[in-house]
Coordinates of C-alpha atoms in Angstrom, one line a residue:
M1 CA 126.8 -45.3 34.1
A2 CA 130.3 -45.6 32.8
F3 CA 132.7 -42.8 33.8
Y4 CA 135.1 -43.5 30.9
D5 CA 135.6 -45.4 27.7
L6 CA 134.9 -49.0 28.7
D7 CA 136.2 -50.3 25.3
F8 CA 139.6 -48.7 26.0
I9 CA 139.8 -50.3 29.4
E10 CA 138.8 -53.8 28.2
D11 CA 141.2 -53.6 25.3
R12 CA 144.2 -52.4 27.4
F13 CA 143.5 -54.9 30.2
V14 CA 143.3 -57.9 27.8
H15 CA 146.4 -56.8 26.0
Y16 CA 148.5 -56.5 29.1
A17 CA 147.0 -59.5 30.8
Q18 CA 148.3 -61.7 27.9
Q19 CA 151.9 -60.8 28.6
N20 CA 153.9 -63.1 30.9
T21 CA 155.4 -60.8 33.5
R22 CA 155.7 -63.3 36.3
S23 CA 158.6 -62.4 38.6
D24 CA 161.2 -64.9 39.8
Y25 CA 162.8 -64.8 43.2
A26 CA 165.7 -67.0 42.1
S27 CA 166.7 -64.2 39.6
R28 CA 166.2 -61.4 42.1
D29 CA 169.6 -59.9 41.5
R30 CA 168.5 -59.1 37.9
I31 CA 166.6 -55.8 37.4
P32 CA 163.9 -56.7 36.8
S33 CA 164.0 -60.4 37.6
T34 CA 162.4 -61.5 34.3
P35 CA 162.6 -60.1 30.8
G36 CA 158.8 -60.0 30.3
Q37 CA 158.6 -57.3 32.9
E38 CA 161.1 -55.0 31.2
A39 CA 159.4 -55.5 27.9
M40 CA 156.1 -54.4 29.3
A41 CA 157.6 -51.5 31.2
R42 CA 159.2 -50.2 28.0
E43 CA 155.8 -50.6 26.2
L44 CA 154.1 -48.7 29.0
V45 CA 156.6 -45.9 28.5
Q46 CA 155.6 -45.7 24.9
E47 CA 151.9 -45.7 25.8
L48 CA 152.5 -42.8 28.3
Q49 CA 154.4 -40.8 25.7
S50 CA 151.6 -41.4 23.2
M51 CA 149.3 -39.6 25.7
G52 CA 151.6 -36.6 25.8
L53 CA 153.3 -37.4 29.1
E54 CA 156.9 -37.2 29.9
A55 CA 158.0 -40.8 30.4
Y56 CA 161.1 -42.9 30.6
Y57 CA 162.4 -46.3 31.8
N58 CA 164.7 -46.3 34.8
R59 CA 167.2 -49.1 34.2
R60 CA 168.6 -48.9 37.7
T61 CA 165.2 -49.6 39.3
G62 CA 163.1 -51.3 36.6
F63 CA 160.3 -48.7 37.0
A64 CA 158.4 -47.1 34.1
I65 CA 157.9 -43.5 35.1
G66 CA 155.4 -41.0 33.8
H67 CA 154.7 -37.3 34.5
L68 CA 151.6 -35.4 33.6
S69 CA 152.4 -31.7 34.2
A70 CA 150.2 -29.5 36.3
N71 CA 147.8 -27.2 34.5
I72 CA 146.9 -24.8 37.3
Q73 CA 147.0 -21.2 35.9
D74 CA 147.0 -19.1 39.0
S75 CA 147.8 -20.5 42.4
Q76 CA 148.2 -17.2 44.3
D77 CA 144.9 -17.6 46.1
F78 CA 145.8 -21.1 47.4
Q79 CA 146.1 -21.8 51.1
N80 CA 148.5 -24.6 50.4
P81 CA 150.9 -25.3 47.5
V82 CA 149.6 -27.9 45.1
T83 CA 152.1 -30.6 45.7
G84 CA 152.5 -33.6 43.4
V85 CA 150.5 -36.8 43.7
G86 CA 151.8 -40.2 42.8
F87 CA 150.1 -43.4 41.6
F88 CA 151.7 -46.8 41.7
S89 CA 151.0 -50.3 40.2
H90 CA 153.3 -53.2 39.7
I91 CA 153.9 -55.0 36.5
D92 CA 154.8 -58.5 37.8
T93 CA 152.4 -61.2 38.6
A94 CA 152.5 -63.9 41.3
D95 CA 154.1 -67.3 41.4
F96 CA 151.5 -69.1 39.3
N97 CA 151.4 -70.3 35.7
A98 CA 151.5 -67.2 33.4
E99 CA 152.3 -68.8 30.1
N100 CA 149.8 -68.5 27.3
I101 CA 147.2 -66.5 29.2
K102 CA 143.8 -66.5 27.5
P103 CA 141.4 -64.0 29.0
R104 CA 137.8 -64.8 28.7
I105 CA 135.1 -62.1 28.5
W106 CA 131.7 -62.6 30.0
R107 CA 129.4 -59.7 29.0
N108 CA 126.5 -58.8 31.2
Y109 CA 127.5 -61.4 33.7
E110 CA 124.4 -63.0 35.2
G111 CA 125.9 -64.1 38.6
N112 CA 125.9 -67.7 37.5
K113 CA 128.4 -70.5 37.7
L114 CA 131.0 -70.2 34.9
T115 CA 132.8 -73.0 33.1
L116 CA 136.4 -71.8 32.8
N117 CA 137.7 -75.1 31.5
E118 CA 135.3 -77.9 30.8
Q119 CA 138.0 -80.5 30.0
E120 CA 139.7 -80.0 33.3
G121 CA 136.6 -79.4 35.3
I122 CA 137.5 -75.8 36.4
Y123 CA 134.6 -73.6 37.4
L124 CA 134.1 -70.1 38.8
D125 CA 131.2 -70.5 41.2
P126 CA 129.5 -67.7 43.2
E127 CA 128.6 -70.4 45.8
Q128 CA 132.3 -70.8 46.4
F129 CA 133.2 -67.1 45.8
P130 CA 130.2 -65.0 47.0
A131 CA 131.8 -61.7 46.0
L132 CA 131.1 -62.6 42.3
K133 CA 127.4 -61.8 42.9
S134 CA 128.3 -58.1 43.2
C135 CA 129.5 -58.3 39.5
Q136 CA 126.1 -59.0 38.0
G137 CA 125.3 -57.0 34.9
Q138 CA 129.0 -56.1 34.4
T139 CA 131.6 -57.2 31.9
L140 CA 133.5 -59.9 33.8
I141 CA 137.0 -61.0 32.7
T142 CA 138.6 -64.3 33.8
S143 CA 141.3 -66.6 32.7
D144 CA 140.6 -70.0 31.1
G145 CA 141.4 -71.7 34.4
T146 CA 144.8 -73.0 33.5
T147 CA 146.7 -69.8 34.3
L148 CA 146.3 -66.7 36.5
L149 CA 144.8 -63.6 34.8
G150 CA 147.2 -61.0 36.2
V151 CA 144.6 -58.7 37.8
D152 CA 147.2 -58.1 40.5
D153 CA 148.2 -55.6 39.4
K154 CA 147.4 -55.1 35.7
A155 CA 144.0 -53.9 36.6
G156 CA 145.7 -51.1 38.6
I157 CA 147.9 -50.2 35.7
V158 CA 144.9 -49.9 33.3
G159 CA 142.9 -47.9 35.8
I160 CA 145.8 -45.4 36.0
L161 CA 146.2 -45.3 32.2
A162 CA 142.4 -44.6 31.8
A163 CA 142.6 -41.7 34.4
L164 CA 145.6 -40.2 32.6
R165 CA 143.9 -40.4 29.2
Y166 CA 140.8 -38.8 30.6
F167 CA 142.8 -35.8 31.8
Q168 CA 144.5 -35.6 28.4
Q169 CA 141.1 -35.6 26.7
N170 CA 139.7 -33.0 29.1
P171 CA 142.4 -30.4 29.5
Q172 CA 140.0 -28.0 31.2
L173 CA 140.1 -30.1 34.4
E174 CA 142.6 -28.7 36.9
H175 CA 145.2 -30.9 38.4
G176 CA 148.6 -30.6 39.9
D177 CA 151.7 -32.6 38.9
I178 CA 150.8 -36.3 38.6
Y179 CA 153.5 -38.9 38.6
V180 CA 153.0 -42.6 37.9
G181 CA 155.3 -45.5 38.6
F182 CA 154.8 -49.0 37.1
G183 CA 157.3 -51.1 38.9
P184 CA 158.7 -54.7 38.8
D185 CA 159.1 -57.5 41.3
E186 CA 156.5 -56.4 43.9
E187 CA 155.4 -60.0 44.4
I188 CA 158.9 -61.0 45.5
G189 CA 159.3 -58.0 47.8
I190 CA 162.1 -56.2 45.9
G191 CA 160.6 -53.7 43.5
G192 CA 159.6 -51.1 46.0
Q193 CA 162.9 -51.3 47.7
R194 CA 164.6 -50.1 44.5
F195 CA 162.2 -47.2 43.8
D196 CA 164.1 -43.9 43.6
P197 CA 162.2 -40.9 45.1
A198 CA 164.1 -38.7 42.7
D199 CA 161.8 -40.0 40.0
F200 CA 158.9 -38.3 41.8
P201 CA 160.1 -34.7 42.5
G202 CA 157.7 -32.7 44.6
V203 CA 155.4 -35.6 45.3
E204 CA 153.9 -35.3 48.8
L205 CA 151.6 -38.3 48.8
A206 CA 151.0 -41.4 46.7
Y207 CA 148.8 -44.4 46.4
T208 CA 149.2 -48.1 45.4
M209 CA 146.4 -49.9 43.5
E210 CA 146.8 -53.3 45.2
N211 CA 143.7 -55.5 45.1
G212 CA 140.4 -54.8 46.7
R213 CA 136.9 -53.7 45.6
P214 CA 135.7 -50.1 45.0
G215 CA 135.7 -48.2 48.3
D216 CA 138.5 -50.1 49.9
L217 CA 141.2 -48.1 51.6
E218 CA 144.1 -49.5 53.6
Y219 CA 146.5 -47.4 55.6
E220 CA 147.8 -50.0 58.0
T221 CA 149.8 -53.0 56.9
F222 CA 151.8 -55.7 58.7
S223 CA 155.2 -55.0 60.0
A224 CA 157.3 -57.8 58.8
S225 CA 160.6 -59.6 59.4
V226 CA 162.1 -62.9 58.5
A227 CA 164.1 -65.1 61.0
H228 CA 166.7 -67.7 59.9
V229 CA 167.7 -70.3 62.5
A230 CA 170.8 -72.5 61.8
I231 CA 171.4 -75.7 63.8
K232 CA 174.7 -77.5 64.1
G233 CA 174.7 -81.3 64.7
T234 CA 177.6 -83.7 65.3
V235 CA 177.9 -86.6 62.9
V236 CA 179.4 -89.9 63.9
H237 CA 178.8 -93.5 62.7
P238 CA 175.3 -94.5 64.0
G239 CA 176.8 -97.7 65.3
E240 CA 179.1 -95.8 67.6
A241 CA 176.8 -92.8 68.3
Y242 CA 176.0 -93.4 72.0
G243 CA 176.8 -90.2 73.9
L244 CA 178.4 -88.6 70.8
M245 CA 176.0 -88.0 68.0
V246 CA 173.9 -84.8 68.0
N247 CA 171.2 -85.1 65.3
A248 CA 170.4 -81.7 64.0
T249 CA 167.0 -83.0 62.7
T250 CA 166.1 -84.0 66.2
L251 CA 167.1 -80.6 67.5
M252 CA 165.0 -78.9 64.8
A253 CA 161.9 -81.0 65.7
D254 CA 162.3 -79.9 69.3
F255 CA 162.6 -76.3 68.4
L256 CA 159.5 -76.4 66.1
S257 CA 157.4 -78.1 68.8
C258 CA 158.1 -75.2 71.2
L259 CA 156.8 -72.5 68.8
P260 CA 153.4 -71.1 70.0
A261 CA 150.7 -73.1 68.4
D262 CA 148.1 -70.4 68.7
Q263 CA 150.1 -67.7 66.8
V264 CA 150.0 -69.3 63.3
P265 CA 148.3 -67.9 60.2
E266 CA 145.6 -70.5 60.2
K267 CA 144.5 -69.2 63.6
S268 CA 144.8 -65.5 62.9
R269 CA 142.5 -63.0 61.2
N270 CA 141.6 -59.3 61.3
H271 CA 144.3 -57.6 63.4
D272 CA 146.0 -60.7 64.6
G273 CA 149.6 -61.3 63.8
F274 CA 151.4 -64.6 63.4
I275 CA 154.6 -66.6 63.4
M276 CA 154.9 -68.9 60.4
V277 CA 157.5 -71.5 59.5
T278 CA 158.0 -71.2 55.8
E279 CA 160.8 -73.7 55.1
T280 CA 162.9 -76.3 56.9
Q281 CA 165.8 -78.4 55.7
S282 CA 167.7 -80.9 57.8
C283 CA 170.2 -83.8 58.0
V284 CA 172.2 -85.1 60.9
D285 CA 174.9 -82.6 60.4
R286 CA 172.9 -79.4 60.1
A287 CA 169.4 -78.0 59.8
T288 CA 167.8 -74.6 58.9
I289 CA 164.5 -73.1 59.7
N290 CA 163.0 -70.0 58.0
I291 CA 160.3 -68.1 59.8
I292 CA 158.3 -65.0 58.9
I293 CA 156.9 -62.7 61.6
R294 CA 154.0 -60.4 61.1
D295 CA 151.9 -58.0 63.2
F296 CA 150.2 -54.6 63.0
D297 CA 151.0 -53.6 66.6
Q298 CA 154.6 -52.7 67.1
E299 CA 154.8 -54.0 70.7
K300 CA 153.2 -57.3 69.7
F301 CA 155.5 -57.5 66.7
A302 CA 158.6 -57.0 68.9
A303 CA 157.2 -59.6 71.3
K304 CA 157.0 -62.1 68.6
E305 CA 160.6 -61.5 67.5
Q306 CA 161.6 -61.9 71.2
I307 CA 159.8 -65.3 71.3
I308 CA 162.2 -66.6 68.7
R309 CA 165.2 -65.1 70.4
D310 CA 164.3 -66.6 73.8
L311 CA 163.6 -70.0 72.2
V312 CA 167.0 -70.0 70.5
N313 CA 168.6 -69.2 73.9
R314 CA 166.7 -72.0 75.6
M315 CA 167.8 -74.4 73.0
N316 CA 171.4 -73.5 73.4
Q317 CA 171.1 -73.9 77.2
K318 CA 169.6 -77.3 76.6
Y319 CA 171.9 -78.7 73.9
G320 CA 175.1 -76.6 74.3
S321 CA 176.2 -73.2 73.4
G322 CA 176.5 -72.5 69.7
R323 CA 174.2 -75.3 68.5
F324 CA 171.6 -72.7 67.5
S325 CA 172.3 -69.4 65.8
L326 CA 169.8 -66.8 64.7
T327 CA 169.5 -63.9 62.3
I328 CA 166.4 -61.6 62.1
R329 CA 166.1 -59.3 59.1
E330 CA 163.5 -56.6 58.9
Q331 CA 161.4 -56.7 55.7
Y332 CA 159.1 -53.8 56.0
K333 CA 157.3 -51.6 58.5
N334 CA 153.6 -50.9 59.1
I335 CA 152.9 -47.7 57.0
Y336 CA 150.6 -46.5 59.8
Q337 CA 153.6 -45.4 61.8
V338 CA 154.2 -42.7 59.2
I339 CA 150.7 -42.1 57.9
K340 CA 149.2 -41.4 61.3
D341 CA 151.2 -38.1 61.3
K342 CA 150.1 -37.4 57.6
P343 CA 146.3 -37.7 57.9
Y344 CA 145.7 -35.6 54.8
T345 CA 146.9 -38.6 52.7
V346 CA 143.9 -40.6 54.0
N347 CA 141.3 -37.9 54.4
L348 CA 141.8 -36.9 50.8
V349 CA 140.6 -40.4 49.7
L350 CA 137.7 -40.4 52.1
D351 CA 136.5 -37.0 50.9
T352 CA 136.8 -38.2 47.3
Y353 CA 134.8 -41.3 48.0
R354 CA 132.2 -39.3 49.8
K355 CA 131.7 -36.9 46.9
L356 CA 131.4 -39.8 44.5
G357 CA 128.9 -41.6 46.7
I358 CA 131.2 -44.5 47.3
K359 CA 131.0 -46.2 50.7
A360 CA 134.4 -46.3 52.2
H361 CA 135.6 -49.7 53.5
I362 CA 138.6 -49.1 55.7
Q363 CA 140.5 -52.2 56.6
T364 CA 144.0 -53.5 57.4
F365 CA 146.1 -54.9 54.7
R366 CA 147.2 -58.3 55.9
G367 CA 150.5 -58.2 54.0
G368 CA 152.6 -55.5 52.5
T369 CA 152.8 -53.5 49.3
D370 CA 155.4 -51.4 47.4
G371 CA 153.8 -48.7 49.5
N372 CA 155.7 -49.9 52.6
F373 CA 159.0 -49.2 51.0
I374 CA 157.9 -46.0 49.3
T375 CA 156.4 -44.7 52.6
D376 CA 159.7 -45.5 54.3
K377 CA 161.5 -43.4 51.6
G378 CA 159.4 -40.3 52.6
I379 CA 156.3 -40.5 50.4
P380 CA 153.3 -41.8 52.5
T381 CA 151.6 -44.3 50.3
P382 CA 148.3 -46.0 51.4
N383 CA 146.5 -48.5 49.2
L384 CA 143.3 -48.1 47.2
F385 CA 141.8 -50.9 45.1
N386 CA 142.0 -52.3 41.6
G387 CA 138.5 -53.9 41.3
G388 CA 139.4 -57.6 41.1
G389 CA 139.1 -60.7 43.2
N390 CA 140.6 -64.2 43.9
Y391 CA 144.1 -62.9 43.3
H392 CA 147.2 -65.1 42.6
G393 CA 145.6 -68.1 41.0
R394 CA 143.4 -69.6 38.4
Y395 CA 140.2 -68.1 39.8
E396 CA 141.2 -64.4 39.4
Y397 CA 138.6 -62.1 37.9
V398 CA 138.0 -58.4 37.4
T399 CA 135.2 -56.3 35.8
V400 CA 135.7 -53.6 33.3
E401 CA 133.3 -51.4 35.2
Q402 CA 135.3 -51.6 38.4
I403 CA 138.5 -50.7 36.7
D404 CA 136.5 -47.8 35.3
Q405 CA 135.5 -46.8 38.8
L406 CA 139.2 -46.8 39.8
A407 CA 139.9 -44.3 37.0
E408 CA 137.0 -42.1 38.2
V409 CA 138.4 -42.1 41.7
L410 CA 141.9 -41.2 40.6
V411 CA 140.7 -38.3 38.4
N412 CA 138.5 -36.9 41.2
L413 CA 141.2 -37.4 43.8
A414 CA 143.6 -35.3 41.8
Q415 CA 140.9 -32.6 41.4
E416 CA 140.0 -32.8 45.1
H417 CA 143.6 -32.2 46.0
V418 CA 143.6 -29.0 44.0
R419 CA 140.4 -27.9 45.6
Q420 CA 141.5 -28.6 49.2
C421 CA 144.9 -26.9 48.6
R422 CA 142.9 -23.8 47.5
Q423 CA 140.3 -23.8 50.3
G424 CA 142.0 -25.7 53.1
R425 CA 143.1 -29.2 53.6
D426 CA 141.4 -31.9 55.7
E427 CA 143.9 -32.6 58.4
A428 CA 141.6 -34.3 60.8
P429 CA 143.6 -36.8 62.9
L430 CA 143.4 -40.5 62.1
E431 CA 142.6 -43.2 64.6
K432 CA 143.4 -46.9 64.4
Y433 CA 140.3 -48.6 63.2
W434 CA 140.4 -51.8 65.3

């Protein structure tokens, strides 16, 4: 049974999916990095205003901000103040073709193999993607196979819009202040860094809508850093190179061969971290290596960074001081380090799922979200779901019904927050779930 107006959800998702909002790391100094993101953000402001919300576009951050004011009449009998709740989704899409997106709608999907593009032989097959089987009987939306669809994170945006519209149409439902932030450049790791907490006054807890199926909940992410190794060679004519030339490419190859072969992404899963070489460039004179480091456990994360430091030191001992130089830059921290001391943020979701009869699927997020940066700014922000699958490519899909279920969760979460503030909050301590 639909919670909300499925026609509204379908219409809004198709409309926003057709807009090219792909972010661009090469233009990262621009806010946002691409003009399509700003155009959609400003349109979202207008849509929020049409629902009666206070809304504006923050030029300094690129965020579209909306505020639905609390409608609680008498809070004198409350055990806790009803603090604000925030919901976040990002406007940009991943680094994949986003020109001329043509959403395809498959009503009452039968769980069969779908031809996305017959001319190019592109199919969406449940034999290859078994999660599709759970979408039987629903309205499935895909691309035409030549572009991404933009489920990440336009499905999250539409779920939030549907929840807000439901509150506007049902003013008798109690809720506290609800703030929404539709941000840019999440896919290039910049948008959340620019978010200004002053746009969310009084917000105690917030949630991102990053990927996943109904019931998903993630309150642990990777901690992340990037290492840059620079190598200096010595160039002389190869005919006179004996004892003089130091080939930076050769030094680079030696360095790469010494990295731990068992700590790479292709050999890691679940709660494993990894060290990944993402880019190398070299010539005789110089070479560079870019490496990303990821782990959930802080001690293991620090140990991985130390592996790189120790290896650079060994290489300098082997080839001469100053041949290798290293910089390590923190990217983001595991949100669990904050959320473990703010268990209500997670328990509120679990209690909401339980009341809706949704089975919770708690898992680690093998990556990061805007929530990493927002959590670090003082608003603990775990991740929920947006109802899609096969993110970041031609095989993306989502169902209208699962976006609808996200809207239902958000509406009920806001109401559950009011109820628990009145009767007593669920502050049971969290445990790591691995």
